[in-house]
Amino acid sequence: METKVNESGFRGLDKSLRIQKITDTAAELFHRKGYRSTTLDDVSKELGITKAALYHYVSSKEKLLSRIYIQALENIFRNTDKIAGKELPPDVRLRLIIQNHIKGIIIQSISMFSVFFTEENQLPEKEFRKIRREKKKYTRIVEEIIEEGISQGLFRKSDPKLQAFALIGMCNWVYKWYKPGPDSYTPEQIADYFVSLLERGYLKGDMEGMQDMPELLRGGKERAGSKKEDYQRLRAKCTELSKIIDEMEEKG
Amino acid sequence: METKVNESGFRGLDKSLRIQKITDTAAELFHRKGYRSTTLDDVSKELGITKAALYHYVSSKEKLLSRIYIQALENIFRNTDKIAGKELPPDVRLRLIIQNHIKGIIIQSISMFSVFFTEENQLPEKEFRKIRREKKKYTRIVEEIIEEGISQGLFRKSDPKLQAFALIGMCNWVYKWYKPGPDSYTPEQIADYFVSLLERGYLKGDMEGMQDMPELLRGGKERAGSKKEDYQRLRAKCTELSKIIDEMEEKG
DNA sequence: AGATAGTTTTAATGACTGTTTAGTTATTAA
DNA sequence: TTAATAACTAAACAGTCATTAAAACTATCT
C-alpha cells in the first residue's frame, strides 16, 4: 500500500504541516484552558498521538508557546509596515490598518491571538521583552499616523497615544466576544463599523460644533478657554452631573 | 500589652482586613504571573507567613480566585445599575457609565480587573457561568442605552451590540496599558477623552456628511437618510441637561 | 533482505505544588 | 491562673506533569 494520506488527520501529512497542526491545536487548547493548565497530554490526545511523540516536533512546551507568538506577530505585521509606508492620506492609512488588524485576528484565528494577548508572562524573559517591544512598535505606528492626521488638519487635535490605545483596544477586544458562525458578522463588517464609529462618533447632528478634542492633551494645561461653549459646556455639565449624582447617592 | 497594630503589615490587622490583604496580594501576583503559575508559596511569602497559614483564611486556591471575581463584579456593578436606571438622556447615561467603568478599573485596582478579564476559565464551571452571565448583563445594559439613544434620534443609526462591544473593549483594554504614576493620565482624563472620541470621532470638519452609520445594521436595510438635523438639536440637548441639573440641585 | 532514517510508544524520572495533619505559640475569656 | 480558642508552623502526602531514555515500529532505498 502506498502512503496513506489523511488517515487520522495527522499522520500522512507533510512534516511542516504536521508541525503547523500541532501549533494550531496547542493554540486552540491554550485559548480554551490557558497555557499553564493545558498539559502536553491534552495536546497530544487531541492530535491522536502520544505525549512523547510531540517531542519529535517541538523541543519543549515553552517553545510551542513561542511559536504561537512568532506566528501571531508575523500575521499582524505582515501588511502593517507596508500600509504605514504607503503614500496615502493618514485617514486612509488608518482605515487600512484597522481593517487589516481585525481581519488578521478573526481570519488567522481567534485562538492564536487570544494566546498572544494573554500569555505573555509565560514566555522566557528574553522573548517576553521582544514581544513587548514589538507591541509597542505597533502602537507607535498607529500613533504616528494619528499625529500626521492631526498636523495635516485632517483629525481633531487630541492625544495621539491615548487615541491609539483606544483604537487598538477596541480592535483587540474582538477576540473576547467574536464567535464565528454563519449569522455572525464578517470581519469586513466589523472593521467598517469600527472605522465609521471612530471617524465620526455615535452622536448625531451637531453641525457647527467642530472644535478639537478637550484640552487634556499631551502638552497639558491649556484650560478650556471661553470658546463657543457648546460641547465644552455640555461636557462640563456632565462632569458636574456625575458629581451631583455621587453626592446624592451618598446621602441616600 | 494591647493589640499590636501594624506590626509587620499583616499581623495585627483586623481579620477582615487580613483577608482583604490576602485577596489583594493574590490578585497582584495572579496579575503578574498568572493564576496557575502563582503558587500559594508565592502568595504566603509575599505576605510574610506560611503557606499553611493561608488556609486559616481561605479554604482553597480556587476560592481565592472566586473572591477576586466577586469583588471585581461588585465594584463594576455598584453604580452601573443606578446610572442605567436614572432619568437622564441616553448620551449622559452612557457617558456616566463609561466614566464609572474606567474609574472602576483604574482606581479599584488594575490587578483585580486583569485577573477578572483573563482567568475566567480557571473558575469552577458553576462560577464560570455566573460570571459570563453577569458580563453579558453588563453588555446588555450598555446596548440598551445605545438603542434608546438611537430611537430618540440622538445617536446615529447603528448596530447597538457592535457599538457596545467597541465601547467596552476600548475601556477594558485600559488594564493592558495603564501604568499608574504621577505623570500618568487620571481616570477622569481617560474617560473624558474616550467619551469625546466615541461621541464625535477623530475626523475633523466634514460638515455635510451627516448620515448615519453604514447599513450593516441589525434590522438591516433602512438606508442612511441625509437629514439636515442642525444644531437646534444640540441646543435642545443642552437645555435638557440644564433643566435636569437644576432639578437635581433643588432636590439636594 | 538489510540498512538507514524517521516516527511513535512504553515506561520511568524528578521536580513541583495544593492540601492535610499534627503540633506549637499567642491571645482572649472566665 | 486556667481553659479555650485563634493564629500560625513544620513536615509530609498525594497527585500532576514536563521531560527523558530506550526500545520498537514504519517506510524507503539499495
PDB file of N, CA and C in Angstrom, chain A residues 117-122 128 132, chain B residues 23-38 43 65 68 105 109-119 173-180:
ATOM      1  N   PHE A 117      -2.504  37.649  23.358  1.00  0.00           N
ATOM      2  CA  PHE A 117      -2.847  38.768  24.227  1.00  0.00           C
ATOM      3  C   PHE A 117      -2.750  38.436  25.706  1.00  0.00           C
ATOM      4  N   THR A 118      -2.729  37.153  26.043  1.00  0.00           N
ATOM      5  CA  THR A 118      -2.897  36.832  27.468  1.00  0.00           C
ATOM      6  C   THR A 118      -1.756  36.061  28.120  1.00  0.00           C
ATOM      7  N   GLU A 119      -0.890  35.467  27.323  1.00  0.00           N
ATOM      8  CA  GLU A 119       0.091  34.576  27.941  1.00  0.00           C
ATOM      9  C   GLU A 119       1.522  35.109  27.912  1.00  0.00           C
ATOM     10  N   GLU A 120       1.661  36.356  27.666  1.00  0.00           N
ATOM     11  CA  GLU A 120       2.990  36.963  27.626  1.00  0.00           C
ATOM     12  C   GLU A 120       3.880  36.566  28.795  1.00  0.00           C
ATOM     13  N   ASN A 121       3.293  36.644  29.971  1.00  0.00           N
ATOM     14  CA  ASN A 121       4.108  36.423  31.169  1.00  0.00           C
ATOM     15  C   ASN A 121       4.582  34.978  31.311  1.00  0.00           C
ATOM     16  N   GLN A 122       4.139  34.116  30.429  1.00  0.00           N
ATOM     17  CA  GLN A 122       4.606  32.738  30.468  1.00  0.00           C
ATOM     18  C   GLN A 122       5.850  32.557  29.601  1.00  0.00           C
ATOM     19  N   PHE A 128       9.819  37.547  26.133  1.00  0.00           N
ATOM     20  CA  PHE A 128       8.839  38.462  26.707  1.00  0.00           C
ATOM     21  C   PHE A 128       9.155  39.891  26.310  1.00  0.00           C
ATOM     22  N   ARG A 132       7.017  42.489  23.885  1.00  0.00           N
ATOM     23  CA  ARG A 132       6.610  43.792  24.388  1.00  0.00           C
ATOM     24  C   ARG A 132       7.094  44.913  23.467  1.00  0.00           C
TER      25      ARG A 132
ATOM     26  N   THR B  23      -6.369  38.710  49.655  1.00  0.00           N
ATOM     27  CA  THR B  23      -7.001  38.775  48.338  1.00  0.00           C
ATOM     28  C   THR B  23      -6.248  39.728  47.413  1.00  0.00           C
ATOM     29  N   ASP B  24      -5.911  40.875  47.933  1.00  0.00           N
ATOM     30  CA  ASP B  24      -5.205  41.861  47.109  1.00  0.00           C
ATOM     31  C   ASP B  24      -3.852  41.340  46.646  1.00  0.00           C
ATOM     32  N   THR B  25      -3.135  40.760  47.591  1.00  0.00           N
ATOM     33  CA  THR B  25      -1.822  40.225  47.244  1.00  0.00           C
ATOM     34  C   THR B  25      -1.939  39.145  46.181  1.00  0.00           C
ATOM     35  N   ALA B  26      -2.910  38.278  46.377  1.00  0.00           N
ATOM     36  CA  ALA B  26      -3.123  37.221  45.392  1.00  0.00           C
ATOM     37  C   ALA B  26      -3.431  37.827  44.027  1.00  0.00           C
ATOM     38  N   ALA B  27      -4.305  38.810  44.010  1.00  0.00           N
ATOM     39  CA  ALA B  27      -4.675  39.442  42.744  1.00  0.00           C
ATOM     40  C   ALA B  27      -3.434  40.006  42.065  1.00  0.00           C
ATOM     41  N   GLU B  28      -2.629  40.666  42.844  1.00  0.00           N
ATOM     42  CA  GLU B  28      -1.405  41.259  42.300  1.00  0.00           C
ATOM     43  C   GLU B  28      -0.509  40.194  41.667  1.00  0.00           C
ATOM     44  N   LEU B  29      -0.341  39.084  42.380  1.00  0.00           N
ATOM     45  CA  LEU B  29       0.522  38.032  41.849  1.00  0.00           C
ATOM     46  C   LEU B  29      -0.111  37.314  40.660  1.00  0.00           C
ATOM     47  N   PHE B  30      -1.381  37.037  40.780  1.00  0.00           N
ATOM     48  CA  PHE B  30      -2.075  36.414  39.645  1.00  0.00           C
ATOM     49  C   PHE B  30      -1.937  37.305  38.413  1.00  0.00           C
ATOM     50  N   HIS B  31      -2.020  38.572  38.656  1.00  0.00           N
ATOM     51  CA  HIS B  31      -1.900  39.516  37.550  1.00  0.00           C
ATOM     52  C   HIS B  31      -0.512  39.434  36.914  1.00  0.00           C
ATOM     53  N   ARG B  32       0.492  39.382  37.755  1.00  0.00           N
ATOM     54  CA  ARG B  32       1.859  39.409  37.237  1.00  0.00           C
ATOM     55  C   ARG B  32       2.282  38.090  36.607  1.00  0.00           C
ATOM     56  N   LYS B  33       1.941  36.989  37.264  1.00  0.00           N
ATOM     57  CA  LYS B  33       2.468  35.703  36.816  1.00  0.00           C
ATOM     58  C   LYS B  33       1.411  34.766  36.257  1.00  0.00           C
ATOM     59  N   GLY B  34       0.146  35.141  36.427  1.00  0.00           N
ATOM     60  CA  GLY B  34      -0.923  34.238  36.031  1.00  0.00           C
ATOM     61  C   GLY B  34      -1.374  33.384  37.206  1.00  0.00           C
ATOM     62  N   TYR B  35      -2.633  33.058  37.240  1.00  0.00           N
ATOM     63  CA  TYR B  35      -3.199  32.288  38.353  1.00  0.00           C
ATOM     64  C   TYR B  35      -2.499  30.951  38.522  1.00  0.00           C
ATOM     65  N   ARG B  36      -2.398  30.254  37.426  1.00  0.00           N
ATOM     66  CA  ARG B  36      -1.879  28.902  37.504  1.00  0.00           C
ATOM     67  C   ARG B  36      -0.397  28.865  37.858  1.00  0.00           C
ATOM     68  N   SER B  37       0.317  29.856  37.441  1.00  0.00           N
ATOM     69  CA  SER B  37       1.756  29.876  37.697  1.00  0.00           C
ATOM     70  C   SER B  37       2.107  30.445  39.061  1.00  0.00           C
ATOM     71  N   THR B  38       1.140  30.988  39.725  1.00  0.00           N
ATOM     72  CA  THR B  38       1.396  31.518  41.050  1.00  0.00           C
ATOM     73  C   THR B  38       1.131  30.442  42.081  1.00  0.00           C
ATOM     74  N   VAL B  43       2.344  33.450  47.272  1.00  0.00           N
ATOM     75  CA  VAL B  43       1.424  34.358  47.948  1.00  0.00           C
ATOM     76  C   VAL B  43       1.809  34.516  49.418  1.00  0.00           C
ATOM     77  N   LEU B  65      -9.471  32.786  44.056  1.00  0.00           N
ATOM     78  CA  LEU B  65      -9.804  33.340  42.750  1.00  0.00           C
ATOM     79  C   LEU B  65     -11.248  33.826  42.719  1.00  0.00           C
ATOM     80  N   ILE B  68     -11.753  37.176  44.210  1.00  0.00           N
ATOM     81  CA  ILE B  68     -11.363  38.275  43.332  1.00  0.00           C
ATOM     82  C   ILE B  68     -12.472  38.593  42.332  1.00  0.00           C
ATOM     83  N   ILE B 105     -11.992  50.454  37.002  1.00  0.00           N
ATOM     84  CA  ILE B 105     -10.823  49.637  36.684  1.00  0.00           C
ATOM     85  C   ILE B 105      -9.553  50.223  37.289  1.00  0.00           C
ATOM     86  N   SER B 109      -8.357  48.744  41.191  1.00  0.00           N
ATOM     87  CA  SER B 109      -7.065  48.082  41.037  1.00  0.00           C
ATOM     88  C   SER B 109      -6.984  47.365  39.712  1.00  0.00           C
ATOM     89  N   ILE B 110      -5.957  47.721  39.005  1.00  0.00           N
ATOM     90  CA  ILE B 110      -5.721  47.116  37.704  1.00  0.00           C
ATOM     91  C   ILE B 110      -5.567  45.612  37.840  1.00  0.00           C
ATOM     92  N   SER B 111      -4.833  45.192  38.851  1.00  0.00           N
ATOM     93  CA  SER B 111      -4.592  43.762  39.024  1.00  0.00           C
ATOM     94  C   SER B 111      -5.897  42.992  39.077  1.00  0.00           C
ATOM     95  N   MET B 112      -6.778  43.486  39.904  1.00  0.00           N
ATOM     96  CA  MET B 112      -8.037  42.788  40.092  1.00  0.00           C
ATOM     97  C   MET B 112      -8.771  42.595  38.772  1.00  0.00           C
ATOM     98  N   PHE B 113      -8.782  43.629  37.966  1.00  0.00           N
ATOM     99  CA  PHE B 113      -9.512  43.514  36.707  1.00  0.00           C
ATOM    100  C   PHE B 113      -8.715  42.747  35.666  1.00  0.00           C
ATOM    101  N   SER B 114      -7.423  42.801  35.783  1.00  0.00           N
ATOM    102  CA  SER B 114      -6.616  41.967  34.910  1.00  0.00           C
ATOM    103  C   SER B 114      -6.996  40.502  35.113  1.00  0.00           C
ATOM    104  N   VAL B 115      -7.071  40.108  36.359  1.00  0.00           N
ATOM    105  CA  VAL B 115      -7.490  38.743  36.660  1.00  0.00           C
ATOM    106  C   VAL B 115      -8.915  38.519  36.171  1.00  0.00           C
ATOM    107  N   PHE B 116      -9.754  39.473  36.476  1.00  0.00           N
ATOM    108  CA  PHE B 116     -11.170  39.383  36.093  1.00  0.00           C
ATOM    109  C   PHE B 116     -11.350  39.136  34.601  1.00  0.00           C
ATOM    110  N   PHE B 117     -10.477  39.726  33.810  1.00  0.00           N
ATOM    111  CA  PHE B 117     -10.627  39.612  32.364  1.00  0.00           C
ATOM    112  C   PHE B 117      -9.946  38.383  31.783  1.00  0.00           C
ATOM    113  N   THR B 118      -9.052  37.772  32.541  1.00  0.00           N
ATOM    114  CA  THR B 118      -8.236  36.742  31.882  1.00  0.00           C
ATOM    115  C   THR B 118      -8.301  35.341  32.486  1.00  0.00           C
ATOM    116  N   GLU B 119      -8.821  35.216  33.678  1.00  0.00           N
ATOM    117  CA  GLU B 119      -8.723  33.905  34.319  1.00  0.00           C
ATOM    118  C   GLU B 119     -10.060  33.184  34.464  1.00  0.00           C
ATOM    119  N   TRP B 173      -9.608  47.598  27.746  1.00  0.00           N
ATOM    120  CA  TRP B 173      -8.209  47.449  27.353  1.00  0.00           C
ATOM    121  C   TRP B 173      -7.272  48.313  28.199  1.00  0.00           C
ATOM    122  N   VAL B 174      -7.852  49.289  28.856  1.00  0.00           N
ATOM    123  CA  VAL B 174      -7.062  50.149  29.733  1.00  0.00           C
ATOM    124  C   VAL B 174      -6.152  49.324  30.647  1.00  0.00           C
ATOM    125  N   TYR B 175      -6.655  48.209  31.110  1.00  0.00           N
ATOM    126  CA  TYR B 175      -5.864  47.418  32.053  1.00  0.00           C
ATOM    127  C   TYR B 175      -4.562  46.916  31.439  1.00  0.00           C
ATOM    128  N   LYS B 176      -4.489  46.942  30.113  1.00  0.00           N
ATOM    129  CA  LYS B 176      -3.294  46.441  29.446  1.00  0.00           C
ATOM    130  C   LYS B 176      -2.192  47.481  29.381  1.00  0.00           C
ATOM    131  N   TRP B 177      -2.561  48.726  29.302  1.00  0.00           N
ATOM    132  CA  TRP B 177      -1.533  49.734  29.070  1.00  0.00           C
ATOM    133  C   TRP B 177      -1.378  50.736  30.201  1.00  0.00           C
ATOM    134  N   TYR B 178      -2.374  50.827  31.046  1.00  0.00           N
ATOM    135  CA  TYR B 178      -2.292  51.854  32.076  1.00  0.00           C
ATOM    136  C   TYR B 178      -1.239  51.529  33.128  1.00  0.00           C
ATOM    137  N   LYS B 179      -0.330  52.485  33.333  1.00  0.00           N
ATOM    138  CA  LYS B 179       0.657  52.342  34.404  1.00  0.00           C
ATOM    139  C   LYS B 179       0.490  53.542  35.319  1.00  0.00           C
ATOM    140  N   PRO B 180       0.119  53.309  36.551  1.00  0.00           N
ATOM    141  CA  PRO B 180      -0.084  54.440  37.448  1.00  0.00           C
ATOM    142  C   PRO B 180       1.218  55.188  37.679  1.00  0.00           C
TER     143      PRO B 180
END
